[in-house]
Short mmCIF file of C-alpha atoms and ligand atoms in Angstrom, two decimals:
data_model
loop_
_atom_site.label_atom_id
_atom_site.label_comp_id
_atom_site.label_asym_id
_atom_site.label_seq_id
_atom_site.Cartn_x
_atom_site.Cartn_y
_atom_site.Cartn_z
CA UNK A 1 114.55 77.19 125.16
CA UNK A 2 118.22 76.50 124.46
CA UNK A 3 120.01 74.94 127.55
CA UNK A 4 123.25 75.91 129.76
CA UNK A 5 125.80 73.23 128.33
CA UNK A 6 127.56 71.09 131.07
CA UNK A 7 131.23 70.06 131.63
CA UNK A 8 130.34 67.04 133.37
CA UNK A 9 132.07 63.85 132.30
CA UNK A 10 132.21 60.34 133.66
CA UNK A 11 136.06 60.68 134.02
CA UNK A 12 135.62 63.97 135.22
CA UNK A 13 133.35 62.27 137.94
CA UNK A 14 136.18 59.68 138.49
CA UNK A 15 138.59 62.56 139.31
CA UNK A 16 136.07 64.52 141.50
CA UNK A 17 135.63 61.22 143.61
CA UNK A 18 139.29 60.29 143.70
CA UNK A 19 140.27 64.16 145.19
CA UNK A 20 137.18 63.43 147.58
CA UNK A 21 137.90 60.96 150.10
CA UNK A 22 135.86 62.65 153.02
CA UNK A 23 133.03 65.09 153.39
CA UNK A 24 135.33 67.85 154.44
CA UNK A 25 137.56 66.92 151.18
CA UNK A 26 134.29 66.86 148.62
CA UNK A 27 133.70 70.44 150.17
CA UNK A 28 137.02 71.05 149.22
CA UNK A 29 136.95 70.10 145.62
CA UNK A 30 133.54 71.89 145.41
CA UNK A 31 135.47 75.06 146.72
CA UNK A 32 138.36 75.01 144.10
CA UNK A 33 136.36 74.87 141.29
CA UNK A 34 134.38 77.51 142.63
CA UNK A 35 137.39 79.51 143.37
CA UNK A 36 138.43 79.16 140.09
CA UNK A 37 134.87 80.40 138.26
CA UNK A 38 135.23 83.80 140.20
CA UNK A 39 133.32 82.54 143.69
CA UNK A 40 134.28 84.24 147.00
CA UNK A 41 133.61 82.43 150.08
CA UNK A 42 131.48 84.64 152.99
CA UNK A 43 132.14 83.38 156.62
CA UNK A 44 128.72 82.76 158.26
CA UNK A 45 129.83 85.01 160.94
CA UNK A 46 130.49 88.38 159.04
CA UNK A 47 128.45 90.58 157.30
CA UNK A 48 127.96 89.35 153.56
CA UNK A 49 127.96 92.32 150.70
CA UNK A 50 125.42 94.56 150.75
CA UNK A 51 123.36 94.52 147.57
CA UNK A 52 123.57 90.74 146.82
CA UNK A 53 124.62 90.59 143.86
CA UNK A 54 127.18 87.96 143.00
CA UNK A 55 129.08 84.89 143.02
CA UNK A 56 129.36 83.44 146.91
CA UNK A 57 129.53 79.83 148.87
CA UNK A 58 129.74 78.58 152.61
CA UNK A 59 131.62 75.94 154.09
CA UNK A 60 129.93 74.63 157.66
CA UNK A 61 132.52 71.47 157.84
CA UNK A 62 131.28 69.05 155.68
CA UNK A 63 128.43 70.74 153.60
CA UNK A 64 128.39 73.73 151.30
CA UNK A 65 126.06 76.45 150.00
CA UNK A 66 127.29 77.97 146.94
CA UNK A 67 125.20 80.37 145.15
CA UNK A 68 125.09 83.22 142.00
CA UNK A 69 122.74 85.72 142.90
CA UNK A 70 121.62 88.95 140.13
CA UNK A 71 120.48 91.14 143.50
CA UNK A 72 117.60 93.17 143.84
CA UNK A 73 117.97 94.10 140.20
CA UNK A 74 117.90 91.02 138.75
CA UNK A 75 115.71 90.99 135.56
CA UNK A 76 112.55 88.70 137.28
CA UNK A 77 110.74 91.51 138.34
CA UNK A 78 110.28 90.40 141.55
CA UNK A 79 113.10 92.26 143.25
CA UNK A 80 113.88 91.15 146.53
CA UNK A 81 111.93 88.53 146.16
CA UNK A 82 113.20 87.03 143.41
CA UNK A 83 112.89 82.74 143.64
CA UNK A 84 115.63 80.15 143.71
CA UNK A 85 116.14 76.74 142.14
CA UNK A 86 118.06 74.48 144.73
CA UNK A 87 120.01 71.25 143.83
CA UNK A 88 120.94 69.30 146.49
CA UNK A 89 123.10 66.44 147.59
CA UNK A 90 125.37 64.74 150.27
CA UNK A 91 128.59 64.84 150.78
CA UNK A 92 128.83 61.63 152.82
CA UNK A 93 129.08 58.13 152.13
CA UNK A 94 128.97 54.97 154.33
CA UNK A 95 132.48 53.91 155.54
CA UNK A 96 134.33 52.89 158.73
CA UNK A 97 136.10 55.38 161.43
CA UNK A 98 138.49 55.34 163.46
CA UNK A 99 137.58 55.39 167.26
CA UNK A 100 138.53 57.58 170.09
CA UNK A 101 141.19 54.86 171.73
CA UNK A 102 142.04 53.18 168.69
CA UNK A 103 144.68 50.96 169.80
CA UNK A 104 144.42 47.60 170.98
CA UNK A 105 146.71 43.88 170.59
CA UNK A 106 145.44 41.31 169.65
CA UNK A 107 146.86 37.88 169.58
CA UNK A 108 150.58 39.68 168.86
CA UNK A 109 148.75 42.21 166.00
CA UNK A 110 148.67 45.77 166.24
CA UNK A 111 144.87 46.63 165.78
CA UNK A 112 142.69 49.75 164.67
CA UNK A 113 139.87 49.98 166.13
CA UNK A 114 137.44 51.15 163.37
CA UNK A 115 133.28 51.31 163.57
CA UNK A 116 130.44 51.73 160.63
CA UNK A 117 129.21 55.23 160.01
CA UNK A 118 125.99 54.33 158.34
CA UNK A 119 124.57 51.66 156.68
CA UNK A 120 127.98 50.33 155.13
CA UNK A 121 128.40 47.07 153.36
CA UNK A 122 130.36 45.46 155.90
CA UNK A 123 131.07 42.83 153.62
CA UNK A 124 132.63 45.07 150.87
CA UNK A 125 135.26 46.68 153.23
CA UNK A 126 137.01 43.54 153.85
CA UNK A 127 140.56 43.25 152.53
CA UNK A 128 141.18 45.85 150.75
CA UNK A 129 144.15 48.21 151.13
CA UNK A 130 142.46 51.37 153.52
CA UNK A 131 144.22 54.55 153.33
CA UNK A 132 143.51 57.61 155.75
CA UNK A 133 141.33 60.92 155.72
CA UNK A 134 139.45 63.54 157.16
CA UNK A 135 140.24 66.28 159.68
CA UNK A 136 141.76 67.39 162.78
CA UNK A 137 141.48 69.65 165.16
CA UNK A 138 145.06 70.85 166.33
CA UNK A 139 145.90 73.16 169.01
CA UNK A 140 147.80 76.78 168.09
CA UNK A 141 148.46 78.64 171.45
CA UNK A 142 145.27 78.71 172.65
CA UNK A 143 142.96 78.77 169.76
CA UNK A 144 142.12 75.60 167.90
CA UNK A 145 142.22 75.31 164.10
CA UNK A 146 141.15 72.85 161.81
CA UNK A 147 143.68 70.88 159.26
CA UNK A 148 142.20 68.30 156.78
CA UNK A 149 144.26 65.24 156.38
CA UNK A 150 144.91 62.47 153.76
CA UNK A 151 146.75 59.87 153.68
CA UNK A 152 146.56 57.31 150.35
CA UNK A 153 149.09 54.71 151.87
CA UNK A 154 147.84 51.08 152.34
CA UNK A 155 147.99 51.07 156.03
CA UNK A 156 144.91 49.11 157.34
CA UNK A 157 143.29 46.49 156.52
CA UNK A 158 140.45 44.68 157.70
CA UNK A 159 140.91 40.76 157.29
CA UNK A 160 137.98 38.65 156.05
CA UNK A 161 138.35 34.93 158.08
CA UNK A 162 139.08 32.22 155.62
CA UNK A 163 136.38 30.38 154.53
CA UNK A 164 137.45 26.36 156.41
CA UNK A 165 137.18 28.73 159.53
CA UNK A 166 133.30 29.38 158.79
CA UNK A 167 130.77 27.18 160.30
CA UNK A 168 129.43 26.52 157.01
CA UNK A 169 131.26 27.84 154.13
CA UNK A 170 128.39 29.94 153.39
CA UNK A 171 130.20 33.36 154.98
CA UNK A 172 129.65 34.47 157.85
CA UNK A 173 127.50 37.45 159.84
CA UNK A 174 129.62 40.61 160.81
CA UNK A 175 129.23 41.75 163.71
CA UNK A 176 130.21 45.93 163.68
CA UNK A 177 131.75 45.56 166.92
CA UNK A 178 134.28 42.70 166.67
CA UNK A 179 134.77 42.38 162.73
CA UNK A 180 135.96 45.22 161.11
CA UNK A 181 138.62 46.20 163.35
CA UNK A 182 141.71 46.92 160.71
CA UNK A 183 145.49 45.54 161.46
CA UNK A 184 147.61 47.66 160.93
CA UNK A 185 151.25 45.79 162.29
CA UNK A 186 152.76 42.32 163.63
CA UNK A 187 154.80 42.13 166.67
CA UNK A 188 157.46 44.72 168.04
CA UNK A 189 156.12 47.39 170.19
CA UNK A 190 152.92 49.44 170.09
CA UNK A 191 152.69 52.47 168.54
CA UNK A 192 149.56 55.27 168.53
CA UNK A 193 147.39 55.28 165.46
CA UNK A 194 146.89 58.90 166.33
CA UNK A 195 150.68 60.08 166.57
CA UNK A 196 151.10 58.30 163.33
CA UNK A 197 148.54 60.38 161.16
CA UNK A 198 149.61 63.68 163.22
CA UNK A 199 153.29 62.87 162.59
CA UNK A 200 152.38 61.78 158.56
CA UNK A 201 150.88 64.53 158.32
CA UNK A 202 153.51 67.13 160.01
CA UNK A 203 151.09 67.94 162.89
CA UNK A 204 153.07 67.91 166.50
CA UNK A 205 150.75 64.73 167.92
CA UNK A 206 150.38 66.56 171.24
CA UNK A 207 148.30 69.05 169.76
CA UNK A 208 146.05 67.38 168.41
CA UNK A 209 142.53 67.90 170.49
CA UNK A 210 139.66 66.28 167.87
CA UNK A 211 139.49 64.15 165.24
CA UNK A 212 137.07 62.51 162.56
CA UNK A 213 139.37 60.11 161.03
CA UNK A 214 138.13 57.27 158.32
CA UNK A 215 138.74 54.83 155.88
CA UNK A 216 138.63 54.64 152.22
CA UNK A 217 139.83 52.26 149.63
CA UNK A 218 143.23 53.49 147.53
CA UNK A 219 141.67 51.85 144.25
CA UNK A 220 141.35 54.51 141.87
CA UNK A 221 137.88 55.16 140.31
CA UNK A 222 137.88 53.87 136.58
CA UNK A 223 135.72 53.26 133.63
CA UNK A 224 134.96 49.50 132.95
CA UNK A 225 132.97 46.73 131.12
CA UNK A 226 133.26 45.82 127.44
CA UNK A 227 132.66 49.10 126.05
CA UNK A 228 134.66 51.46 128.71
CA UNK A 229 130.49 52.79 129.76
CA UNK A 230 130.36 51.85 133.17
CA UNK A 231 131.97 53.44 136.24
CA UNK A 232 133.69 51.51 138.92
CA UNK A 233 134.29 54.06 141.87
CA UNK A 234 133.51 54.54 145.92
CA UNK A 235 131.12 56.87 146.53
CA UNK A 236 129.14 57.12 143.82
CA UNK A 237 126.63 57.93 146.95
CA UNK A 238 126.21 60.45 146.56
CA UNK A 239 129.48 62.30 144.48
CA UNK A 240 127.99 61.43 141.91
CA UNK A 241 124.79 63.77 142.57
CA UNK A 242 127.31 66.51 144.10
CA UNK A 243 129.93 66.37 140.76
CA UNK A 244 126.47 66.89 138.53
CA UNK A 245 125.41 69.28 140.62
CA UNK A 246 128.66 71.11 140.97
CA UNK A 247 128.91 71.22 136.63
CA UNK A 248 124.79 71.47 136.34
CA UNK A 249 125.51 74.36 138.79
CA UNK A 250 128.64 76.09 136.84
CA UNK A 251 126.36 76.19 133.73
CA UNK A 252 123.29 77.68 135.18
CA UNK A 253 125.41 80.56 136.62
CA UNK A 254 127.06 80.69 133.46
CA UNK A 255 123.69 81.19 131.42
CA UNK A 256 121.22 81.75 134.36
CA UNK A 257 117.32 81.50 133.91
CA UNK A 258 114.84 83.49 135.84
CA UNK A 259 115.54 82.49 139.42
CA UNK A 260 118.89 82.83 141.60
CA UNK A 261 121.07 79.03 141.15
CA UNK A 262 121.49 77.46 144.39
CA UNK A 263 123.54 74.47 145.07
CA UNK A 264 123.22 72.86 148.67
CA UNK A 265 125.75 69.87 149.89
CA UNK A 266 124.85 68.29 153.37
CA UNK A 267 126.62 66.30 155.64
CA UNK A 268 125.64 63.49 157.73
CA UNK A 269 122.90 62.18 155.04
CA UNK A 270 123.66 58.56 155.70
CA UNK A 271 123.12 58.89 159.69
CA UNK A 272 120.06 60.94 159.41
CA UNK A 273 120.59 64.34 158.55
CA UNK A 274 120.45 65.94 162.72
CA UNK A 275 123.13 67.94 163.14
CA UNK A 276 124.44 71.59 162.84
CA UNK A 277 125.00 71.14 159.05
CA UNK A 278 123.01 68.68 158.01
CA UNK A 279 119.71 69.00 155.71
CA UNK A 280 117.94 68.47 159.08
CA UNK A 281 119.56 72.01 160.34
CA UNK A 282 119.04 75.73 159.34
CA UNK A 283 122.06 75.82 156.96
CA UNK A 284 119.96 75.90 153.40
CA UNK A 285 117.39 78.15 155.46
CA UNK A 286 119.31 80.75 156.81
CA UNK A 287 121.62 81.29 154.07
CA UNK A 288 118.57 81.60 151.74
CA UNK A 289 116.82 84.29 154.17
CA UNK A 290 120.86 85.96 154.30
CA UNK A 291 120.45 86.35 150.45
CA UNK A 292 117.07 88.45 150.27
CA UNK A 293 118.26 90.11 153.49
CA UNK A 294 121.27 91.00 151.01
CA UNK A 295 119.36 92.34 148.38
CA UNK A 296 117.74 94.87 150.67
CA UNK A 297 114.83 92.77 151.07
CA UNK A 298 112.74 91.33 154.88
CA UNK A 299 111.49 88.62 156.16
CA UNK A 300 108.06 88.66 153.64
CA UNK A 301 110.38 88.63 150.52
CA UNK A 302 112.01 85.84 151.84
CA UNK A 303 108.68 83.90 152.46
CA UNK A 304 107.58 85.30 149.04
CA UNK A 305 110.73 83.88 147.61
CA UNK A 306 110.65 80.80 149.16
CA UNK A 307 106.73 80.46 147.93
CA UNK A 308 108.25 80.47 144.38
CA UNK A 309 111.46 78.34 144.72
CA UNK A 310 111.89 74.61 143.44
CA UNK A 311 114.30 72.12 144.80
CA UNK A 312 115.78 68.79 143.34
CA UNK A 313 117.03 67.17 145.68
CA UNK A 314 119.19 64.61 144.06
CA UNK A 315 120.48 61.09 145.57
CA UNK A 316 121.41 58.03 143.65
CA UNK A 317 118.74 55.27 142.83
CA UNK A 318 118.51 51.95 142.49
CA UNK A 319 118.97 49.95 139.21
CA UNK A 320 117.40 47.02 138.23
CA UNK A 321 120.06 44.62 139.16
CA UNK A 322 120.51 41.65 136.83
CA UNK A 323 121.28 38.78 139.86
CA UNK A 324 118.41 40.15 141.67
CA UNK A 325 115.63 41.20 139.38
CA UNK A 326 113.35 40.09 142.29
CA UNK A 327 114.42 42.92 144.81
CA UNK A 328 112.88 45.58 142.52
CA UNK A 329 109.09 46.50 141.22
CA UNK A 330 108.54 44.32 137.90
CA UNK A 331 106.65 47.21 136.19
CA UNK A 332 109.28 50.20 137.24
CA UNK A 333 112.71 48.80 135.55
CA UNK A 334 115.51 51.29 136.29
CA UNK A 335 118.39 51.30 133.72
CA UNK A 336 121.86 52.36 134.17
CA UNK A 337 122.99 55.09 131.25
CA UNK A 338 119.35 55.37 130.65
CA UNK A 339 118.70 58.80 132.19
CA UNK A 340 118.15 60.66 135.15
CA UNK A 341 115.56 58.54 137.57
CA UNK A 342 112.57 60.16 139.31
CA UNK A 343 111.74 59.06 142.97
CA UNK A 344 108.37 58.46 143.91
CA UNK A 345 107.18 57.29 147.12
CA UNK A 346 103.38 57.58 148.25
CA UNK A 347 104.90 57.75 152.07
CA UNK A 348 106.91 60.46 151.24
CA UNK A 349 110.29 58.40 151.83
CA UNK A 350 110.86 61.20 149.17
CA UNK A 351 108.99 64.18 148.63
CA UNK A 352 108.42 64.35 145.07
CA UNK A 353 104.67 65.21 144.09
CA UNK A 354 102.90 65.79 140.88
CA UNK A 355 103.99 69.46 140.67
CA UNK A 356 107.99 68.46 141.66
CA UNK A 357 107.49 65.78 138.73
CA UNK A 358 106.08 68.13 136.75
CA UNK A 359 109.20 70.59 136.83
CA UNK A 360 111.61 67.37 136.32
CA UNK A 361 110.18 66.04 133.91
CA UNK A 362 110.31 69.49 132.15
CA UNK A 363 113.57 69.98 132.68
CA UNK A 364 114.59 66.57 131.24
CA UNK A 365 112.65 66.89 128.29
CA UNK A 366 114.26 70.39 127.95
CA UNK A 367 117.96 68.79 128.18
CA UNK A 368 116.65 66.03 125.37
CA UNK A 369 117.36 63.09 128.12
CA UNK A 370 114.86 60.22 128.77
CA UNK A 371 113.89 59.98 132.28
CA UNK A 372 113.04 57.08 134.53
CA UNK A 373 110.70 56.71 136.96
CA UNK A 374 111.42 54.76 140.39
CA UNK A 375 109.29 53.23 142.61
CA UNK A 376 110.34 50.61 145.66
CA UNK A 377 108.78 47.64 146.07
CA UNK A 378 105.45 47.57 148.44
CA UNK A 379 107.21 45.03 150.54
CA UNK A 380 110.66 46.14 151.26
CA UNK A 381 111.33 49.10 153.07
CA UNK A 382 112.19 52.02 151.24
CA UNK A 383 115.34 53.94 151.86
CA UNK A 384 115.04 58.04 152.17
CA UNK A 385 117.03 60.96 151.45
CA UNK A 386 117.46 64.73 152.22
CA UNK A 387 114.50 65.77 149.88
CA UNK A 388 111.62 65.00 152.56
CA UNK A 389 113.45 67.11 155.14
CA UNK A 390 114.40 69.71 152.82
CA UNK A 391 111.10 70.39 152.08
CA UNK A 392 109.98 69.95 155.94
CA UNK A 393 112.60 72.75 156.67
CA UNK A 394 111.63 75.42 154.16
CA UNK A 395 108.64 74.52 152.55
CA UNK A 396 110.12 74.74 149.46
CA UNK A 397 108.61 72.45 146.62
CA UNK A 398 110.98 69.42 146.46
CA UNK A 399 111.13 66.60 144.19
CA UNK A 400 113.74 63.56 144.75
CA UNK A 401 115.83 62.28 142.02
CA UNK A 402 119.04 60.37 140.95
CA UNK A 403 121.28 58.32 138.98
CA UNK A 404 120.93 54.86 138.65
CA UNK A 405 123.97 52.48 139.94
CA UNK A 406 124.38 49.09 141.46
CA UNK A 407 125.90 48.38 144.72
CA UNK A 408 124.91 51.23 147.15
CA UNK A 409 126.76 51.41 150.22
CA UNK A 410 129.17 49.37 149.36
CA UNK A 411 133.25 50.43 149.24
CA UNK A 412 133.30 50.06 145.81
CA UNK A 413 130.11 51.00 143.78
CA UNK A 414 128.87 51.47 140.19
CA UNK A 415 126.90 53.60 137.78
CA UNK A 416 126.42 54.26 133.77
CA UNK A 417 129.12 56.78 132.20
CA UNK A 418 126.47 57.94 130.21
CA UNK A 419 124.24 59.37 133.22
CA UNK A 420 126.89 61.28 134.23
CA UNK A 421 126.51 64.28 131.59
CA UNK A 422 122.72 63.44 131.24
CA UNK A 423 122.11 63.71 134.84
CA UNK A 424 124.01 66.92 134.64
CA UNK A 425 122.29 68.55 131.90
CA UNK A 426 119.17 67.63 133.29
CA UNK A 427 120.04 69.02 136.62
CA UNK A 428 121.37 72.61 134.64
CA UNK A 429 117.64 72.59 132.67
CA UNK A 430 115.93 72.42 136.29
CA UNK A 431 118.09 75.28 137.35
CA UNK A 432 117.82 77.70 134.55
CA UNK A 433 113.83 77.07 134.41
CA UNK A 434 111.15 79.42 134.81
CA UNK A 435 110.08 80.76 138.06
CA UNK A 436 107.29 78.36 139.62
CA UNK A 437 105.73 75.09 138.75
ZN1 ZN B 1 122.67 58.78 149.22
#
């Protein structure tokens, strides 16, 4: 069977990641290049095109729905009916936020008060040069719009103490509350965080009604190691599932298979997924059910789609890492550039089963890319992912895979370059496969 071809590239990743500083700014980047491959976004609250047939996405916030449907007439035979193949991914990565009162003095500096969203490194935010992003919402008369903002200045930064102030010269234990406040000035008067970012960003600061404000680091994202086939980037959790995705995507739609291409990007992975648009929610659900619905078909076609649909449900993974072979299973070594990885868990910390393996493992052998196998140790706990909920949701067969990298969760992260258009093209075979398992 010959295979869509991806675009996906590791510097191609680096630039995704690099435009893509929050969730609502990965949706973004999604939306552009879907925008410029002939997509036309629906609002959730209009009637979408009768008949179905074509190239549409939704934004909710931070997570997307993008899909390229044939219609009713699509050449499956199954009409209304016809199945989908779902990748998904998150949009969101561990970082710090700004809180609600953000200003404080301390000891004659101006301080940001920041806090974790998710399991971040705390360790790997310290000093490093913090620019701005994320969105606002800004009062207009009296209606309330949304404006993203960005700022890649160094303005905060979150001091690490110095190591003959320890108690032991061995580090010391952050504590999320008092240690990762950023400074952000020295002396003179105070000023508010807020009015700043409204005023950088050309916003009148007494309009401004909402915000979800956070951190990231202004290194850029860049190949490294002796041979230029690593990637040193933030975020590789999970942009580096939602860039593949995004290219495996573009090239299913460009050469589609037998059921309709679906691409899902959630929010709010790293904090568990319960909210109005994350994989926990009726987002993936409801837009499915909207697409039969389209093609003139009911609520049976959409459970008889559904019956037939597949979704990978892609996250990074864990590779071996060489200062701490010990943290991983001796007999499941996971290498970076050395393929896709498939995530198995017998207590369903991710829902692949036999038959989700089964239509992986196809699809990988079907792009010509070796694939790995994953398993956590017995004895640690295992992590999870949107794939178990996914499939809780809509009963859709799901199986959980990934890229390999080092470093997850931390502000700077790393992966194989080579994984990058493997992962892709293995992602593309899954979604131009045949109907079923
Ligand atoms: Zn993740």
């Amino acid at each position: 069977m010959p295979v869509a071809e991806t675009t996906a590239t590791a510097t191609g990743l680096c630039a995704f990641i690099d435009a893509s500083p929050s969730p609502f700014h990965v949706c973004r980047t999604v939306a552009a290049e879907l925008d410029a491959h002939g997509f036309t976004r629906l609002s959730e609250s209009s009637p979408w095109p009768a008949g179905g047939a074509g190239r549409y996405y939704v934004v909710r916030a931070g997570s997307l729905v993008a899909w390229a449907d044939g219609g009713a007439d699509a050449p499956t035979g199954a009409g209304p009916a016809a199945p989908f193949r779902v990748v998904g991914a998150h949009t969101d990565s561990p970082n710090l936020r700004v809180k609600q009162h953000p200003d404080t003095a301390v000891a004659g500096w101006q301080m940001v008060g920041l806090e974790p969203y998710g399991g971040a490194w705390l360790n790997s935010w310290l000093d490093r040069d913090l620019g701005i992003s994320g969105r606002l919402s800004v009062r207009d008369g009296n209606t309330v719009r949304e404006q993203l903002i960005r700022i890649d200045e160094p303005i905060l930064r979150v001091p690490q103490l110095a190591i003959h102030l320890s108690d032991d010269r061995r580090g010391v234990q952050l504590d999320p509350q008092r240690h990762v406040n950023a400074v952000w000035g020295i002396g003179g008067e105070p000023r508010s965080f807020l009015a700043f970012v409204a005023e950088r960003s050309g916003i009148d600061p007494g309009a401004v009604l909402g915000w979800e404000l956070m951190t990231h680091d202004l290194v850029p994202s860049r190949l490294i190691g002796r041979d230029l086939d690593l990637i040193s980037a933030p975020r590789l959790d999970n942009q580096g599932t939602c860039y593949a995705g995004l290219h495996a995507f573009l090239a299913a739609v460009a050469a589609p298979g037998a059921a309709t291409p679906v691409l899902a990007m959630f929010d709010h992975e790293e904090v568990g997924s319960q909210s109005d648009r994350g994989a926990q929610s009726g987002l993936l659900s409801t837009v499915l059910e909207r697409i039969v619905l389209a093609r003139g078909g009911g609520r049976a076609e959409y459970l008889a789609a559904l019956a037939d649909s597949v979704c990978a449900s892609g996250d990074m993974a864990h590779a071996t890492h060489p200062n701490y072979p010990d943290r991983h299973e001796p007999s499941h070594r996971i290498e970076v550039n050395g393929g896709p990885v498939l995530k198995v868990n017998q207590n369903l910390r991710y829902a692949t089963d036999a038959a989700g393996a089964g239509a992986f493992a196809l699809a990988c052998a079907q792009a010509n890319v070796p694939l790995q196998r994953y398993v956590h140790r017995a004895d640690l706990p295992c992590g999870s992912t949107i794939g178990p909920m996914t499939a809780a949701r809509t009963g859709m067969s799901t199986v959980d895979v990934g890229a390999a990298q080092l470093a997850m969760h931390s502000a700077r992260e790393m992966m194989g370059a080579a994984d990058v258009p493997a992962y892709a093209a293995a992602l593309a075979a899954f979604l131009t496969a045949s109907p079923g398992l």
